[in-house]
Amino acid sequence: MRSIPKTPPRWVNDVALAERITDGPRIGAKPLLLCGLLAAALAAAVAELVLGPVAVPLAELQAWLAGRADAGTAAILGQIRAPRMVLALLVGTGLALAGTTLQGILRNPLADPGLIGVTAGASLGAVTVIVLGGAFFAGVPTFLRPYLLPCGAFLGAATVTGFVFLVSRRGGQTSVATLILAGVAINAVCFAGVGALTYISDDQQLRNLTFWQMGSLGGASWPVVLVTAPVITVSAYLLHRLATPLDLFQLGERAAFHSGVDTERVKLKAGLLTALAVGSATAAAGPIGFIGLVAPHMARLVLGAQHHWVLPGAALLGTALLLAADLVVRLAVPPAEPPIGLATALIGGPFFLWLLLTRLRGLTHV
Amino acid sequence: MRLALLFTCLASAALAQPYERIVTAGGDLTEVVTALGAADSIVGIDSTSTYPAEITDLPDIGYVRALSAEGVLTLRPDLLIGAYDTGPEAVLGQLQAAGVQVEIAPGGEDAQSVPAKIRFVGDLLGKSREATALIAAYEADMAELATALQGVEDRPRVLFILSMQNGAPLVGGALTAADKIIALAGGVNVATGFDGYKPMNREAILAAAPDVILMMNGHADRLGGVDEVLALPEIALTPAGQNRRAITMDGMLLLGFGPRTPLAARELARALHPEDAAALGQ
């Protein structure tokens, strides 16, 4: 009988081996590439502050940073654009890291938070608050009301994650195949629930939930940012610490186990942290599709397969993509503002198709 | 003396119009503001504001429930007058933080709510006298129509079709603006037993046996015209389908519940009671 090592062997972090198992760029080039992504995200963040339906010249931005801007500019930058930019950073990071982790754990390039039902659960929670909130929460003090919808979305996401992990556990093992199939079932049930609530909703609720379901960063404010920031920061930090086990998962769950990874713990952690990140991102901005799917793929194209690089790369790319999409919807038809889901799908859809076609071509050439 | 009078006039003119750049959200509110003679101060409207023609070229700030704070701010308004369902809530807060006065009008999609909307806007814009006159005219019109309808025996059964959803008609049930305007025009809404706009079972439509189908212009066109709707199997077999009776009206006029509601109610009443049209007046 083979003995099972308790801790990851030292060679896991060995640079030479790591380079052999990835098809990415040279290790030395990676910090530079990551800096490039950071620059892109920063540029998008500055663009988010400077560009918009109301023209704010760079000089005004400097004046605002120095605390010398006039009241109107200060309100636009301080109350509208700055919280929006920070929320895009948080939501983009949360969705991208969750997508990367799920794709790694499930070893499925299609995986995104929608796959195992997390987004559907969040939607069901939020729509429940929109439709039944008036009846259920009449006694809630007014100043707490704005937090009911985020709480609903978060509880929905957490409940679904807990449930899919519970049902896919057999004899101390979590089956990834069962996890995905349970996700499909949960998606169906949650969307049926959303459908039922849509049916009983009145006209005003119907319009509210239709717009919520397309996602928007328009509701960004400092209180929303303050609630979202700690949750996403903590889960982002903890997801980064899963980088090595995620690399080993790529060799297969058994191989990862025999390399000393406590696979059950990693799966559980990944599930919980994903639910935290996606739940709070969805709570703050509605269900925003494609970022969790596309950002990890783009990061892998740029940085190779190692999760130590892919995770921060995906977070930066998710942020940059979300900010770009937000700029598109803000600048498209001012003074109106279409929902952001339209823009992320417009960017994400064609990219995903391109990815699919190049992968297929690659396979036929092999 | 004349100079003093001129100054008084100027001062009262300035008092009468405390806002110079108004954005309206909600077609009914836009109509009230223009009916009170403040159309010149409007600098932006939402997508539900389609009347009068003079305001339709103004910048469109989007749908009344999905406004964007920054979009509204590009118009540099000093006042936003919104219908009761203006939103989202967070955007209204952002607008107030940016120094825009946000005033939400009383709600309601029925005949009784219109005077309250007119009074609200009148007080806000310093046009209380105009508001009083407009309310008096509105109430006189409504009373006149109600009296005229008392002499009409026939109460046609009406089905309001908002749109088609996956092939099933989405109809106006109880507590909808459609239900209210049908009653005002001396008709009976056959879509009873549920609130709001819901898909209606095809057999239930047959059983309800409407005499008339009522639709909004734009939606009728989207469905391929009134004839296409009348040819639907569940409608073709009803009295409405067999007599080919369908009425289409401008959506905002029909369902807006603003100053033009007497006009809408009278137009619908004349179409519902063609034999009594003369008695119902123009």
XYZ file of C-alpha atoms in Angstrom:
648
model
C 0.000 0.000 0.000
C 1.226 3.441 -0.995
C 1.623 6.072 1.647
C -0.180 9.330 1.088
C 1.837 12.500 1.748
C 0.110 14.871 4.160
C 1.501 18.133 2.785
C 2.120 19.190 -0.801
C 5.581 18.015 -1.822
C 8.215 20.668 -2.298
C 8.442 20.168 -6.040
C 4.988 21.599 -6.534
C 6.415 25.090 -6.389
C 9.477 24.111 -8.348
C 9.780 26.631 -11.149
C 11.270 24.261 -13.710
C 8.511 21.713 -13.264
C 5.849 24.369 -13.232
C 7.164 25.624 -16.516
C 7.014 22.140 -17.967
C 3.334 21.672 -17.043
C 2.169 24.982 -18.496
C 2.096 26.131 -22.075
C 2.253 29.780 -21.077
C 4.893 32.437 -21.542
C 8.303 32.323 -19.857
C 8.153 32.793 -16.090
C 10.262 35.932 -16.393
C 7.719 37.560 -18.725
C 4.787 36.953 -16.413
C 5.331 39.819 -13.945
C 5.564 42.165 -16.928
C 2.369 40.803 -18.461
C 0.597 41.081 -15.110
C 1.785 44.689 -14.849
C 0.308 45.222 -18.321
C -3.066 43.922 -17.121
C -2.812 46.134 -14.034
C -2.175 49.115 -16.293
C -5.209 48.187 -18.409
C -7.420 47.941 -15.313
C -6.081 51.261 -13.998
C -6.667 52.928 -17.358
C -10.246 51.621 -17.365
C -10.710 52.908 -13.801
C -9.471 56.387 -14.726
C -11.671 56.333 -17.840
C -14.639 55.441 -15.614
C -13.935 58.550 -13.541
C -13.208 60.920 -16.411
C -15.592 59.788 -19.156
C -19.353 59.945 -18.895
C -22.402 61.786 -20.142
C -21.287 64.805 -18.090
C -17.884 65.998 -19.324
C -15.274 66.118 -16.544
C -11.838 67.247 -17.789
C -8.712 65.738 -16.212
C -7.972 69.095 -14.589
C -11.312 68.876 -12.776
C -10.409 65.369 -11.614
C -7.150 66.701 -10.177
C -9.026 69.557 -8.530
C -11.437 67.052 -7.016
C -8.605 64.870 -5.724
C -7.142 67.988 -4.130
C -10.565 68.798 -2.648
C -11.000 71.959 -4.710
C -13.766 70.911 -7.139
C -17.092 72.738 -7.307
C -20.110 71.111 -5.667
C -21.621 69.740 -8.894
C -18.435 68.037 -10.069
C -17.736 66.771 -6.571
C -21.191 65.167 -6.456
C -20.769 63.497 -9.848
C -17.274 62.201 -9.051
C -17.687 61.500 -5.345
C -21.266 60.246 -5.160
C -21.788 58.663 -8.581
C -18.595 57.735 -10.445
C -16.175 56.861 -7.636
C -18.469 54.366 -5.855
C -19.372 52.971 -9.254
C -15.725 52.456 -10.119
C -14.974 50.760 -6.785
C -18.064 48.558 -7.116
C -16.978 47.540 -10.644
C -13.578 46.621 -9.186
C -15.183 44.486 -6.471
C -17.805 42.839 -8.687
C -15.361 42.235 -11.555
C -12.813 40.700 -9.179
C -15.395 38.567 -7.374
C -16.970 37.180 -10.536
C -13.634 36.538 -12.280
C -12.062 34.748 -9.292
C -15.193 32.678 -8.735
C -15.204 31.707 -12.411
C -11.504 30.791 -12.374
C -11.903 28.677 -9.244
C -14.960 26.825 -10.512
C -13.337 26.140 -13.886
C -10.304 24.814 -12.010
C -12.165 22.651 -9.509
C -14.654 21.248 -12.002
C -12.000 20.996 -14.744
C -14.668 22.291 -17.056
C -13.927 25.279 -19.311
C -17.647 26.070 -19.448
C -17.966 26.451 -15.696
C -19.033 29.797 -14.398
C -21.036 30.738 -11.323
C -24.202 30.205 -13.343
C -23.381 26.520 -13.871
C -23.847 25.227 -10.340
C -26.861 27.447 -9.752
C -25.291 30.170 -7.596
C -26.512 33.002 -9.818
C -29.976 31.455 -10.120
C -30.177 31.165 -6.328
C -29.151 34.787 -5.930
C -31.771 35.814 -8.488
C -34.484 33.857 -6.706
C -33.554 35.502 -3.401
C -33.571 39.002 -4.867
C -36.786 38.532 -6.829
C -38.460 37.136 -3.687
C -37.603 40.353 -1.871
C -38.833 42.494 -4.788
C -42.175 40.689 -5.092
C -42.968 39.538 -1.547
C -40.899 42.110 0.330
C -43.812 44.485 0.794
C -45.879 41.797 2.504
C -43.108 40.128 4.531
C -40.958 42.994 5.665
C -43.544 45.682 6.430
C -42.143 45.947 9.977
C -38.524 46.455 8.930
C -37.295 49.983 9.736
C -36.987 52.203 6.663
C -33.216 52.688 6.915
C -32.675 48.921 6.676
C -34.961 48.425 3.640
C -32.286 49.045 0.960
C -30.299 46.105 2.374
C -33.132 43.589 2.085
C -32.556 42.911 -1.608
C -28.785 42.314 -1.251
C -29.466 40.083 1.770
C -32.026 38.107 -0.227
C -29.620 37.610 -3.124
C -26.854 36.581 -0.768
C -29.009 34.115 1.163
C -30.230 32.634 -2.124
C -26.661 32.104 -3.362
C -25.497 30.623 -0.065
C -28.498 28.291 0.239
C -28.041 26.939 -3.276
C -24.321 26.348 -2.774
C -24.906 24.574 0.517
C -27.589 22.444 -1.073
C -25.648 21.361 -4.180
C -22.627 20.428 -2.081
C -24.841 18.500 0.329
C -26.570 16.434 -2.354
C -23.376 15.727 -4.293
C -21.643 14.281 -1.209
C -21.599 10.507 -0.986
C -19.579 8.695 1.654
C -17.323 11.646 2.379
C -16.645 12.296 -1.313
C -18.013 15.137 -3.420
C -18.673 14.008 -6.950
C -17.963 16.751 -9.456
C -20.299 15.214 -12.036
C -23.155 15.125 -9.509
C -22.294 18.701 -8.537
C -22.758 19.912 -12.119
C -25.951 17.892 -12.623
C -27.335 19.147 -9.293
C -26.507 22.648 -10.523
C -28.589 22.060 -13.648
C -31.518 20.886 -11.508
C -31.145 23.831 -9.102
C -31.066 26.238 -12.038
C -34.348 24.797 -13.304
C -36.019 24.971 -9.882
C -34.791 28.504 -9.151
C -35.901 29.848 -12.517
C -39.275 28.187 -12.010
C -39.465 30.048 -8.701
C -38.522 33.317 -10.405
C -41.194 32.560 -13.026
C -43.853 31.933 -10.380
C -42.956 35.172 -8.588
C -42.973 37.022 -11.910
C -46.476 35.686 -12.494
C -47.874 36.910 -9.180
C -46.021 40.251 -9.289
C -47.881 43.481 -9.971
C -46.914 45.813 -12.811
C -44.480 47.879 -10.803
C -42.702 44.842 -9.306
C -42.586 43.241 -12.740
C -40.756 46.224 -14.157
C -38.415 46.351 -11.151
C -37.421 42.729 -11.437
C -37.069 42.833 -15.215
C -34.512 45.602 -14.907
C -32.786 44.021 -11.909
C -32.298 40.787 -13.836
C -30.276 42.571 -16.516
C -27.769 43.890 -13.977
C -26.531 47.433 -13.441
C -23.828 49.288 -11.574
C -26.153 52.310 -11.497
C -27.153 51.623 -7.899
C -23.580 52.002 -6.670
C -23.218 54.112 -3.533
C -20.757 54.192 -0.669
C -22.993 52.152 1.701
C -23.319 49.409 -0.963
C -19.543 49.472 -1.490
C -18.929 49.268 2.259
C -21.126 46.173 2.559
C -19.653 44.484 -0.526
C -15.973 45.313 -0.009
C -15.148 43.200 3.072
C -16.909 40.088 1.760
C -15.244 40.185 -1.664
C -11.838 41.196 -0.303
C -11.781 38.315 2.173
C -13.032 35.757 -0.337
C -10.589 37.041 -2.978
C -7.686 36.629 -0.541
C -8.755 33.129 0.438
C -9.384 32.103 -3.187
C -5.839 33.184 -4.065
C -4.553 30.794 -1.410
C -6.157 27.919 -3.334
C -3.822 28.467 -6.302
C -1.535 25.469 -5.653
C -4.323 22.944 -5.032
C -6.090 24.270 -8.130
C -2.939 23.593 -10.196
C -2.837 20.042 -8.873
C -6.543 19.555 -9.635
C -5.651 19.971 -13.309
C -3.827 16.628 -13.141
C -7.070 15.002 -12.031
C -8.717 14.711 -8.650
C -7.002 11.420 -7.826
C -3.589 12.761 -8.767
C -4.244 15.858 -6.715
C -5.242 13.695 -3.759
C -2.108 11.587 -4.077
C -0.036 14.767 -4.282
C -1.239 15.548 -0.797
C -4.168 17.870 -1.497
C -7.114 17.452 0.839
C -9.446 17.469 -2.162
C -12.669 17.423 -0.141
C -11.639 20.452 1.905
C -10.540 22.335 -1.196
C -13.818 21.633 -2.974
C -15.810 22.744 0.052
C -13.724 25.893 0.481
C -13.952 26.726 -3.215
C -17.727 26.282 -3.120
C -18.235 28.458 -0.055
C -15.896 31.224 -1.206
C -17.439 31.224 -4.680
C -20.897 31.590 -3.161
C -19.664 34.462 -0.975
C -18.072 36.304 -3.887
C -20.866 35.726 -6.407
C -23.619 36.221 -3.867
C -22.375 39.619 -2.765
C -21.480 40.696 -6.318
C -24.975 39.746 -7.521
C -26.535 41.404 -4.500
C -24.806 44.686 -5.316
C -25.144 44.780 -9.100
C -27.640 42.129 -10.192
C -26.732 39.007 -12.153
C -23.960 40.065 -14.550
C -23.145 37.310 -17.023
C -20.028 36.394 -18.987
C -17.398 38.103 -16.787
C -16.937 34.927 -14.704
C -16.699 32.862 -17.879
C -14.550 35.055 -20.112
C -12.051 36.697 -17.732
C -10.385 33.385 -16.642
C -10.032 32.229 -20.257
C -8.456 35.524 -21.283
C -6.123 35.380 -18.280
C -5.014 31.872 -19.255
C -4.378 32.997 -22.830
C -2.119 35.781 -21.559
C -0.452 34.162 -18.552
C -0.553 30.394 -19.093
C -2.244 27.853 -16.854
C -0.656 28.353 -13.424
C -3.212 29.612 -10.958
C -0.718 31.798 -9.081
C -0.740 33.956 -12.197
C -4.197 33.242 -13.591
C -6.078 34.266 -10.438
C -4.702 37.839 -10.168
C -4.745 38.142 -13.969
C -8.407 37.130 -14.125
C -9.285 39.578 -11.338
C -7.637 42.443 -13.254
C -9.213 41.392 -16.544
C -12.646 40.986 -14.918
C -12.355 44.494 -13.503
C -11.188 45.960 -16.818
C -13.920 44.166 -18.801
C -16.658 45.224 -16.405
C -15.478 48.835 -16.433
C -15.330 48.751 -20.230
C -18.872 47.368 -20.397
C -20.039 50.021 -17.938
C -18.472 52.764 -20.050
C -20.238 51.375 -23.110
C -23.685 51.488 -21.487
C -23.065 54.918 -19.977
C -21.878 56.474 -23.208
C -24.132 54.646 -25.687
C -27.389 56.622 -25.574
C -27.114 59.431 -23.011
C -28.954 60.628 -21.049
C -30.562 57.151 -20.901
C -28.576 54.133 -19.682
C -29.190 50.549 -20.889
C -28.557 47.655 -18.446
C -24.961 46.400 -18.258
C -25.974 42.797 -19.015
C -26.482 43.844 -22.618
C -22.901 45.061 -22.910
C -21.218 42.122 -21.127
C -23.138 39.703 -23.339
C -22.156 41.698 -26.430
C -18.479 41.554 -25.445
C -18.573 38.050 -23.950
C -20.674 36.231 -26.521
C -18.494 36.841 -29.591
C -15.331 36.239 -27.548
C -16.614 32.910 -26.343
C -17.550 31.887 -29.871
C -14.064 32.832 -31.071
C -12.535 30.815 -28.247
C -14.679 27.823 -29.133
C -13.767 27.987 -32.811
C -10.014 28.350 -32.223
C -10.087 25.474 -29.714
C -11.909 23.279 -32.218
C -9.411 24.176 -34.929
C -6.585 23.365 -32.537
C -8.102 19.948 -31.838
C -8.436 18.984 -35.508
C -4.799 19.946 -36.110
C -3.529 17.697 -33.324
C -47.080 103.895 -10.791
C -46.912 102.010 -14.090
C -43.309 101.166 -13.390
C -44.279 99.800 -10.003
C -46.975 97.707 -11.639
C -44.432 96.386 -14.164
C -42.105 95.421 -11.343
C -44.907 93.657 -9.516
C -45.739 91.739 -12.686
C -42.110 90.768 -13.188
C -41.781 89.743 -9.571
C -44.912 87.622 -9.716
C -43.736 86.119 -13.012
C -40.467 85.208 -11.337
C -42.363 83.812 -8.362
C -44.775 81.949 -10.587
C -41.963 79.996 -12.220
C -39.429 79.064 -9.549
C -37.793 76.359 -11.728
C -36.076 77.003 -15.013
C -34.892 73.541 -16.025
C -37.384 70.770 -15.318
C -37.013 67.086 -16.149
C -40.219 65.053 -16.091
C -40.433 61.288 -15.657
C -43.839 59.764 -16.392
C -46.031 60.625 -19.354
C -48.937 61.748 -17.164
C -46.747 64.227 -15.272
C -45.286 65.607 -18.499
C -48.821 66.214 -19.745
C -49.790 67.972 -16.514
C -46.716 70.248 -16.634
C -47.419 71.218 -20.238
C -51.160 71.640 -19.606
C -50.277 74.113 -16.837
C -48.268 76.144 -19.352
C -44.750 75.256 -18.227
C -43.687 73.344 -21.334
C -40.904 75.863 -22.021
C -39.147 74.932 -18.778
C -38.953 71.215 -19.604
C -35.445 70.218 -20.678
C -35.795 66.429 -20.609
C -38.463 63.739 -20.607
C -38.616 59.999 -20.059
C -39.545 57.443 -22.692
C -43.181 57.239 -21.551
C -43.690 60.955 -22.325
C -45.091 60.998 -25.858
C -47.473 63.956 -25.713
C -47.743 66.834 -26.598
C -45.773 66.904 -29.851
C -43.763 69.989 -28.785
C -41.875 68.023 -26.104
C -41.142 64.856 -28.049
C -37.875 66.182 -29.504
C -36.390 66.782 -26.046
C -33.614 64.510 -24.723
C -34.971 61.172 -23.516
C -33.641 60.118 -20.103
C -34.829 56.515 -20.567
C -37.534 54.470 -18.956
C -39.159 55.985 -15.863
C -38.121 53.062 -13.627
C -34.565 52.775 -14.946
C -33.168 56.298 -14.840
C -29.444 56.998 -14.668
C -28.288 59.737 -12.321
C -25.545 60.993 -14.550
C -27.726 60.977 -17.630
C -30.257 63.207 -15.902
C -27.463 65.488 -14.635
C -26.208 66.158 -18.173
C -29.385 68.204 -18.631
C -28.436 70.386 -15.596
C -31.993 70.310 -14.203
C -33.032 72.146 -11.042
C -36.129 69.968 -10.603
C -37.116 66.398 -11.396
C -40.867 65.752 -11.296
C -41.419 62.017 -11.222
C -44.425 59.737 -11.300
C -44.975 57.643 -8.171
C -43.042 54.709 -9.681
C -39.943 56.688 -10.680
C -36.746 54.854 -9.853
C -34.493 53.246 -9.020
C -34.450 54.591 -5.461
C -30.640 54.831 -5.393
C -30.589 57.091 -8.451
C -33.057 59.504 -6.843
C -30.724 59.717 -3.841
C -27.746 60.413 -6.106
C -29.665 63.176 -7.880
C -30.548 64.819 -4.585
C -26.924 64.570 -3.496
C -25.977 66.396 -6.700
C -28.337 69.243 -5.826
C -31.370 68.379 -7.958
C -34.724 68.809 -6.243
C -36.621 65.535 -6.669
C -40.405 65.649 -6.306
C -42.468 62.477 -6.596
C -46.101 63.025 -7.523
C -48.971 61.135 -5.843
C -49.687 57.803 -7.511
C -52.753 56.221 -8.963
C -54.048 55.080 -12.315
C -57.697 56.021 -12.044
C -59.977 59.019 -12.585
C -59.775 60.190 -8.961
C -55.976 60.437 -9.002
C -55.785 63.001 -11.808
C -56.860 66.105 -9.799
C -54.307 65.212 -7.104
C -51.536 65.014 -9.733
C -52.583 68.386 -11.208
C -52.784 69.988 -7.749
C -49.339 68.631 -6.832
C -47.635 69.994 -9.946
C -49.558 73.275 -9.732
C -48.425 73.927 -6.156
C -44.865 72.929 -7.006
C -44.588 75.260 -10.003
C -46.431 78.159 -8.398
C -49.329 77.697 -10.788
C -52.097 76.997 -8.298
C -54.618 79.138 -10.139
C -54.023 77.353 -13.444
C -54.229 74.045 -11.594
C -57.584 74.942 -10.043
C -58.959 75.863 -13.459
C -57.613 72.684 -15.049
C -59.090 70.513 -12.285
C -62.466 72.244 -12.639
C -62.466 71.637 -16.399
C -61.403 68.021 -15.875
C -64.141 67.331 -13.347
C -66.797 69.050 -15.448
C -65.781 66.937 -18.470
C -65.896 63.722 -16.479
C -69.267 64.586 -14.924
C -70.705 65.436 -18.342
C -69.570 62.102 -19.777
C -70.974 60.217 -16.773
C -74.351 61.938 -17.227
C -74.409 61.196 -20.947
C -73.572 57.534 -20.276
C -76.513 57.218 -17.872
C -78.811 57.345 -20.882
C -76.950 54.480 -22.568
C -78.438 51.065 -21.836
C -75.950 48.827 -23.582
C -72.789 47.809 -21.667
C -70.468 46.053 -24.162
C -68.116 43.403 -22.779
C -64.516 44.475 -23.444
C -61.249 42.529 -23.451
C -58.081 44.649 -23.274
C -55.117 42.886 -24.905
C -51.779 44.433 -23.915
C -49.593 42.120 -26.018
C -49.062 38.486 -26.894
C -46.777 36.412 -24.697
C -45.659 33.142 -26.279
C -48.844 33.110 -28.294
C -51.141 33.748 -25.323
C -52.790 37.172 -25.034
C -51.605 39.226 -22.062
C -54.823 40.877 -20.932
C -55.711 43.638 -18.475
C -57.367 42.258 -15.344
C -58.810 44.065 -12.348
C -57.016 47.100 -10.849
C -55.311 47.988 -14.129
C -55.524 51.330 -15.906
C -57.260 49.461 -18.754
C -59.943 48.157 -16.378
C -60.548 51.691 -15.044
C -60.847 53.397 -18.423
C -63.208 50.661 -19.730
C -65.504 51.323 -16.768
C -65.317 55.114 -17.337
C -66.335 54.628 -20.961
C -69.386 52.557 -20.024
C -68.003 49.120 -20.827
C -67.511 45.943 -18.791
C -64.051 44.383 -18.476
C -64.435 40.627 -19.067
C -61.003 39.807 -17.647
C -62.044 39.432 -14.035
C -60.820 37.234 -11.216
C -57.191 38.365 -11.329
C -55.243 41.593 -10.823
C -52.802 43.175 -13.219
C -51.745 42.207 -16.715
C -51.673 38.400 -16.982
C -51.716 35.798 -19.719
C -55.314 34.607 -20.067
C -56.274 31.030 -20.780
C -57.600 30.672 -24.331
C -60.688 28.767 -23.247
C -61.341 31.368 -20.571
C -61.325 34.027 -23.304
C -63.896 31.996 -25.261
C -66.013 31.611 -22.142
C -65.756 35.333 -21.326
C -67.273 36.108 -24.755
C -66.048 39.709 -25.241
C -68.043 41.927 -27.612
C -65.067 44.204 -28.307
C -61.280 43.819 -28.313
C -59.388 46.906 -27.085
C -55.707 47.419 -27.885
C -53.013 50.093 -27.981
C -52.027 51.296 -31.485
C -48.376 50.324 -31.341
C -49.014 46.870 -29.946
C -51.703 46.108 -32.508
C -49.224 46.994 -35.263
C -46.545 44.781 -33.744
C -48.912 41.824 -33.770
C -49.544 42.302 -37.481
C -52.588 44.515 -37.223
C -55.989 44.190 -35.631
C -57.141 41.679 -38.249
C -54.434 39.226 -37.200
C -55.567 39.495 -33.593
C -59.235 39.049 -34.493
C -58.265 35.951 -36.483
C -56.722 34.209 -33.448
C -58.786 31.057 -32.891
C -59.818 31.954 -29.337
C -60.973 35.395 -30.460
C -62.461 34.528 -33.851
C -65.180 32.475 -32.111
C -66.228 35.228 -29.684
C -68.824 37.919 -30.540
C -65.918 40.365 -31.001
C -64.283 38.096 -33.573
C -67.520 37.301 -35.409
C -68.569 40.938 -35.652
C -64.933 42.017 -36.225
C -65.136 44.634 -33.476
C -61.785 45.935 -32.302
C -60.802 49.369 -31.028
C -57.238 50.666 -31.062
C -56.167 53.847 -29.302
C -52.959 55.668 -28.480
C -51.510 53.927 -25.425
C -50.558 57.014 -23.427
C -53.921 58.645 -24.138
C -55.828 55.509 -23.172
C -53.914 54.459 -20.053
C -52.025 57.577 -18.946
C -54.591 58.990 -16.492
C -53.569 62.597 -16.967
C -55.369 65.737 -18.141
C -56.403 64.009 -21.375
C -58.329 61.230 -19.606
C -61.769 62.850 -20.260
C -60.837 62.917 -23.949
C -59.737 59.269 -23.845
C -62.848 58.153 -21.965
C -65.113 60.004 -24.398
C -63.284 58.642 -27.460
C -63.538 55.101 -26.115
C -67.180 55.600 -25.122
C -68.073 56.755 -28.619
C -66.340 53.732 -30.113
C -68.042 51.370 -27.643
C -71.505 52.841 -28.186
C -71.603 53.828 -31.874
C -75.410 54.080 -31.863
C -75.257 56.672 -29.051
C -72.147 58.474 -30.310
C -74.025 61.653 -31.097
C -75.432 61.809 -27.568
C -71.936 61.337 -26.118
C -70.667 64.470 -27.852
C -67.334 65.248 -29.439
